[in-house]
């Protein structure tokens, strides 16, 4: 019992220190993101030349770590006959939302007919290659691959995404600050105008008093 407890503690300690997932800089896997997805994959367009098999991951996903070497092995296995890609859809959430990624790791096979299939078998090289070579994906429910979205819609989705919530705070602050500046300038102009009016009124009364005094002096003489 003590040995099992010690083993559990060691496992927990080892997993807590696990670094964020990163692919090697010179990985043969095609690394995708929100900005290059459409330009590189052309998914959703007619005339797709080769299928895509894409690994959707998150930096904190412990189960994703061991997939990196397997996914690089997939590149070697298929040697360009299919495209092997990967994308961090935790930080690149536009594509994650577009494809419908809800968990990590997720693997999606995109056929040339613009149908996509969600892989749901064991994550080892043998099952991955059987899934492709034996076309096991054809036994799964197909989904239409979402078409490209224009840059305006992409911009709107980024602005209103959950990760951009701080933007609302910044925008609200700018709006309030601008309103205060405009109100302050108007109030300052009004105060200056009132002060000028009072000054002119005092000057006018001073002239009137001076003229009255001179009139009374002449009359007395």
Tab-separated table of C-alpha atoms in Angstrom:
chain	number	residue	atom	x	y	z
A	1	UNK	CA	0.000	0.000	0.000
A	2	UNK	CA	2.816	2.392	0.892
A	3	UNK	CA	4.606	1.498	-2.336
A	4	UNK	CA	1.494	2.269	-4.429
A	5	UNK	CA	1.020	5.590	-2.631
A	6	UNK	CA	4.660	6.509	-3.284
A	7	UNK	CA	4.261	5.589	-6.960
A	8	UNK	CA	1.190	7.811	-7.291
A	9	UNK	CA	3.042	10.727	-5.661
A	10	UNK	CA	6.002	10.273	-8.032
A	11	UNK	CA	3.695	10.210	-11.071
A	12	UNK	CA	1.899	13.356	-9.936
A	13	UNK	CA	5.155	15.164	-9.298
A	14	UNK	CA	6.539	14.205	-12.702
A	15	UNK	CA	3.421	15.359	-14.569
A	16	UNK	CA	3.164	18.660	-12.708
A	17	UNK	CA	6.591	19.734	-14.024
A	18	UNK	CA	5.793	18.797	-17.632
A	19	UNK	CA	6.676	21.748	-19.908
A	20	UNK	CA	4.344	23.157	-22.534
A	21	UNK	CA	4.220	21.204	-25.757
A	22	UNK	CA	6.383	22.504	-28.579
A	23	UNK	CA	7.316	21.021	-31.932
A	24	UNK	CA	11.027	21.052	-32.881
A	25	UNK	CA	11.996	24.096	-34.953
A	26	UNK	CA	12.990	21.914	-37.934
A	27	UNK	CA	10.021	19.547	-37.734
A	28	UNK	CA	8.861	18.050	-41.070
A	29	UNK	CA	5.245	18.498	-39.917
A	30	UNK	CA	3.484	21.403	-41.629
A	31	UNK	CA	2.868	23.893	-38.825
A	32	UNK	CA	-0.365	25.829	-39.263
A	33	UNK	CA	-1.971	28.831	-37.594
A	34	UNK	CA	-4.958	31.165	-38.009
A	35	UNK	CA	-3.082	33.346	-40.489
A	36	UNK	CA	-1.603	30.740	-42.837
A	37	UNK	CA	-4.325	28.054	-42.689
A	38	UNK	CA	-6.248	29.097	-45.818
A	39	UNK	CA	-3.165	29.975	-47.854
A	40	UNK	CA	-1.420	26.656	-47.136
A	41	UNK	CA	-4.226	24.095	-46.852
A	42	UNK	CA	-6.843	25.451	-49.301
A	43	UNK	CA	-9.314	23.341	-47.341
A	44	UNK	CA	-12.890	24.078	-48.301
A	45	UNK	CA	-11.914	24.975	-51.873
A	46	UNK	CA	-12.563	22.912	-54.981
A	47	UNK	CA	-9.772	20.891	-56.567
A	48	UNK	CA	-7.865	19.878	-53.417
A	49	UNK	CA	-4.866	17.910	-54.685
A	50	UNK	CA	-3.959	15.843	-51.610
A	51	UNK	CA	-5.722	14.879	-48.386
A	52	UNK	CA	-4.726	16.448	-45.090
A	53	UNK	CA	-4.329	14.713	-41.735
A	54	UNK	CA	-4.118	17.378	-39.037
A	55	UNK	CA	-3.277	17.162	-35.342
A	56	UNK	CA	-5.052	19.783	-33.203
A	57	UNK	CA	-3.231	20.336	-29.928
A	58	UNK	CA	-2.805	22.628	-26.931
A	59	UNK	CA	0.474	23.482	-25.134
A	60	UNK	CA	-0.822	22.271	-21.756
A	61	UNK	CA	-2.261	18.974	-23.108
A	62	UNK	CA	-0.329	16.138	-21.453
A	63	UNK	CA	-1.709	13.555	-23.874
A	64	UNK	CA	-0.417	15.586	-26.824
A	65	UNK	CA	3.259	15.360	-25.894
A	66	UNK	CA	3.942	11.853	-27.150
A	67	UNK	CA	2.121	12.544	-30.431
A	68	UNK	CA	4.877	14.860	-31.686
A	69	UNK	CA	7.305	12.033	-32.638
A	70	UNK	CA	4.465	9.888	-33.991
A	71	UNK	CA	3.275	12.781	-36.164
A	72	UNK	CA	6.780	13.366	-37.501
A	73	UNK	CA	6.952	9.642	-38.284
A	74	UNK	CA	3.688	10.014	-40.234
A	75	UNK	CA	5.422	12.552	-42.481
A	76	UNK	CA	8.179	10.038	-43.235
A	77	UNK	CA	5.678	7.223	-43.784
A	78	UNK	CA	3.608	9.051	-46.389
A	79	UNK	CA	6.469	11.031	-47.930
A	80	UNK	CA	4.283	13.782	-49.356
A	81	UNK	CA	1.400	11.643	-50.626
A	82	UNK	CA	-0.774	13.230	-47.970
A	83	UNK	CA	-0.187	16.443	-46.040
A	84	UNK	CA	0.574	15.992	-42.352
A	85	UNK	CA	-0.142	19.159	-40.379
A	86	UNK	CA	-0.488	20.389	-36.810
A	87	UNK	CA	-1.990	23.473	-35.205
A	88	UNK	CA	-2.148	24.822	-31.664
A	89	UNK	CA	-5.845	25.703	-31.615
A	90	UNK	CA	-5.715	26.765	-27.981
A	91	UNK	CA	-3.745	29.858	-28.985
A	92	UNK	CA	-4.985	29.883	-32.611
A	93	UNK	CA	-8.669	29.643	-31.758
A	94	UNK	CA	-10.238	30.913	-34.991
A	95	UNK	CA	-9.489	27.652	-36.795
A	96	UNK	CA	-10.422	25.614	-33.722
A	97	UNK	CA	-13.842	27.258	-33.675
A	98	UNK	CA	-14.187	26.885	-37.416
A	99	UNK	CA	-13.495	23.135	-37.421
A	100	UNK	CA	-15.289	22.477	-34.132
A	101	UNK	CA	-12.423	21.410	-31.868
A	102	UNK	CA	-13.704	20.759	-28.345
A	103	UNK	CA	-10.970	18.553	-26.844
A	104	UNK	CA	-7.253	17.754	-27.074
A	105	UNK	CA	-5.711	15.957	-28.769
A	106	UNK	CA	-8.010	15.867	-31.809
A	107	UNK	CA	-7.137	14.433	-35.210
A	108	UNK	CA	-9.095	15.269	-38.349
A	109	UNK	CA	-8.681	13.709	-41.790
A	110	UNK	CA	-9.643	16.009	-44.672
A	111	UNK	CA	-10.316	14.147	-47.920
A	112	UNK	CA	-9.982	15.692	-51.377
A	113	UNK	CA	-13.774	15.815	-51.746
A	114	UNK	CA	-13.845	18.409	-48.923
A	115	UNK	CA	-15.265	15.989	-46.387
A	116	UNK	CA	-13.658	15.835	-42.972
A	117	UNK	CA	-13.582	12.908	-40.555
A	118	UNK	CA	-12.767	12.949	-36.843
A	119	UNK	CA	-10.312	10.200	-35.892
A	120	UNK	CA	-11.387	8.381	-32.708
A	121	UNK	CA	-9.062	5.375	-32.405
A	122	UNK	CA	-5.905	4.717	-30.394
A	123	UNK	CA	-3.097	7.193	-30.881
A	124	UNK	CA	-0.316	4.996	-32.247
A	125	UNK	CA	1.392	4.894	-35.624
A	126	UNK	CA	-0.199	1.568	-36.596
A	127	UNK	CA	-3.767	2.772	-36.080
A	128	UNK	CA	-3.070	6.080	-37.791
A	129	UNK	CA	-1.671	4.384	-40.920
A	130	UNK	CA	-4.499	1.818	-41.030
A	131	UNK	CA	-7.007	4.645	-40.773
A	132	UNK	CA	-5.490	6.224	-43.881
A	133	UNK	CA	-4.407	3.181	-45.929
A	134	UNK	CA	-7.574	1.139	-45.372
A	135	UNK	CA	-9.757	4.243	-45.656
A	136	UNK	CA	-11.402	3.525	-42.334
A	137	UNK	CA	-12.521	7.147	-42.256
A	138	UNK	CA	-15.177	6.282	-44.854
A	139	UNK	CA	-17.011	4.348	-42.129
A	140	UNK	CA	-17.307	7.501	-40.015
A	141	UNK	CA	-19.807	10.317	-40.272
A	142	UNK	CA	-18.520	12.859	-42.804
A	143	UNK	CA	-18.715	16.600	-42.213
A	144	UNK	CA	-18.405	19.343	-44.804
A	145	UNK	CA	-15.097	21.151	-44.542
A	146	UNK	CA	-15.794	24.823	-43.712
A	147	UNK	CA	-14.863	27.156	-46.531
A	148	UNK	CA	-12.432	30.023	-46.259
A	149	UNK	CA	-13.652	33.040	-44.348
A	150	UNK	CA	-12.831	36.513	-45.592
A	151	UNK	CA	-10.461	38.775	-43.687
A	152	UNK	CA	-13.244	41.035	-42.449
A	153	UNK	CA	-15.118	38.159	-40.833
A	154	UNK	CA	-11.846	36.840	-39.425
A	155	UNK	CA	-11.141	40.251	-37.892
A	156	UNK	CA	-14.639	40.424	-36.393
A	157	UNK	CA	-14.350	36.952	-34.902
A	158	UNK	CA	-10.987	37.784	-33.378
A	159	UNK	CA	-12.311	41.001	-31.853
A	160	UNK	CA	-15.290	39.233	-30.294
A	161	UNK	CA	-13.532	36.028	-29.242
A	162	UNK	CA	-13.346	35.170	-25.535
A	163	UNK	CA	-9.595	35.635	-25.426
A	164	UNK	CA	-10.043	39.213	-26.559
A	165	UNK	CA	-12.273	40.132	-23.598
A	166	UNK	CA	-9.640	42.601	-22.272
A	167	UNK	CA	-10.126	44.549	-25.508
A	168	UNK	CA	-13.623	45.464	-24.342
A	169	UNK	CA	-12.153	46.941	-21.180
A	170	UNK	CA	-9.592	48.937	-23.172
A	171	UNK	CA	-12.216	50.158	-25.651
A	172	UNK	CA	-14.588	51.138	-22.825
A	173	UNK	CA	-11.754	52.992	-21.082
A	174	UNK	CA	-10.857	54.850	-24.287
A	175	UNK	CA	-14.510	55.790	-24.880
A	176	UNK	CA	-14.927	57.067	-21.306
A	177	UNK	CA	-11.615	58.936	-21.418
A	178	UNK	CA	-12.499	60.516	-24.769
A	179	UNK	CA	-15.916	61.540	-23.471
A	180	UNK	CA	-14.354	63.108	-20.391
A	181	UNK	CA	-11.838	64.995	-22.528
A	182	UNK	CA	-14.572	66.311	-24.827
A	183	UNK	CA	-16.744	67.302	-21.861
A	184	UNK	CA	-13.744	68.828	-20.116
A	185	UNK	CA	-12.832	70.910	-23.173
A	186	UNK	CA	-16.408	72.132	-23.513
A	187	UNK	CA	-16.586	72.978	-19.812
A	188	UNK	CA	-13.225	74.759	-19.986
A	189	UNK	CA	-14.402	76.842	-22.952
A	190	UNK	CA	-17.638	77.645	-21.125
A	191	UNK	CA	-15.742	78.691	-17.986
A	192	UNK	CA	-13.436	80.912	-20.041
A	193	UNK	CA	-16.412	82.452	-21.815
A	194	UNK	CA	-18.173	83.127	-18.497
A	195	UNK	CA	-15.013	84.653	-17.013
A	196	UNK	CA	-14.599	86.887	-20.056
A	197	UNK	CA	-18.224	87.964	-19.828
A	198	UNK	CA	-17.842	88.845	-16.125
A	199	UNK	CA	-14.637	90.749	-16.843
A	200	UNK	CA	-16.295	92.775	-19.611
A	201	UNK	CA	-19.264	93.482	-17.356
A	202	UNK	CA	-16.980	94.762	-14.584
A	203	UNK	CA	-15.082	96.893	-17.091
A	204	UNK	CA	-18.351	98.340	-18.444
A	205	UNK	CA	-19.540	99.202	-14.916
A	206	UNK	CA	-16.178	100.780	-14.166
A	207	UNK	CA	-16.514	103.028	-17.238
A	208	UNK	CA	-20.065	103.945	-16.252
A	209	UNK	CA	-18.922	104.836	-12.734
A	210	UNK	CA	-16.086	106.925	-14.106
A	211	UNK	CA	-18.415	108.804	-16.459
A	212	UNK	CA	-20.900	109.405	-13.592
A	213	UNK	CA	-18.202	110.768	-11.317
A	214	UNK	CA	-16.987	113.137	-14.033
A	215	UNK	CA	-20.550	114.313	-14.697
A	216	UNK	CA	-21.196	114.992	-10.996
A	217	UNK	CA	-17.918	116.858	-10.692
A	218	UNK	CA	-18.706	119.119	-13.634
A	219	UNK	CA	-22.196	119.756	-12.319
A	220	UNK	CA	-20.828	120.678	-8.897
A	221	UNK	CA	-18.458	123.151	-10.428
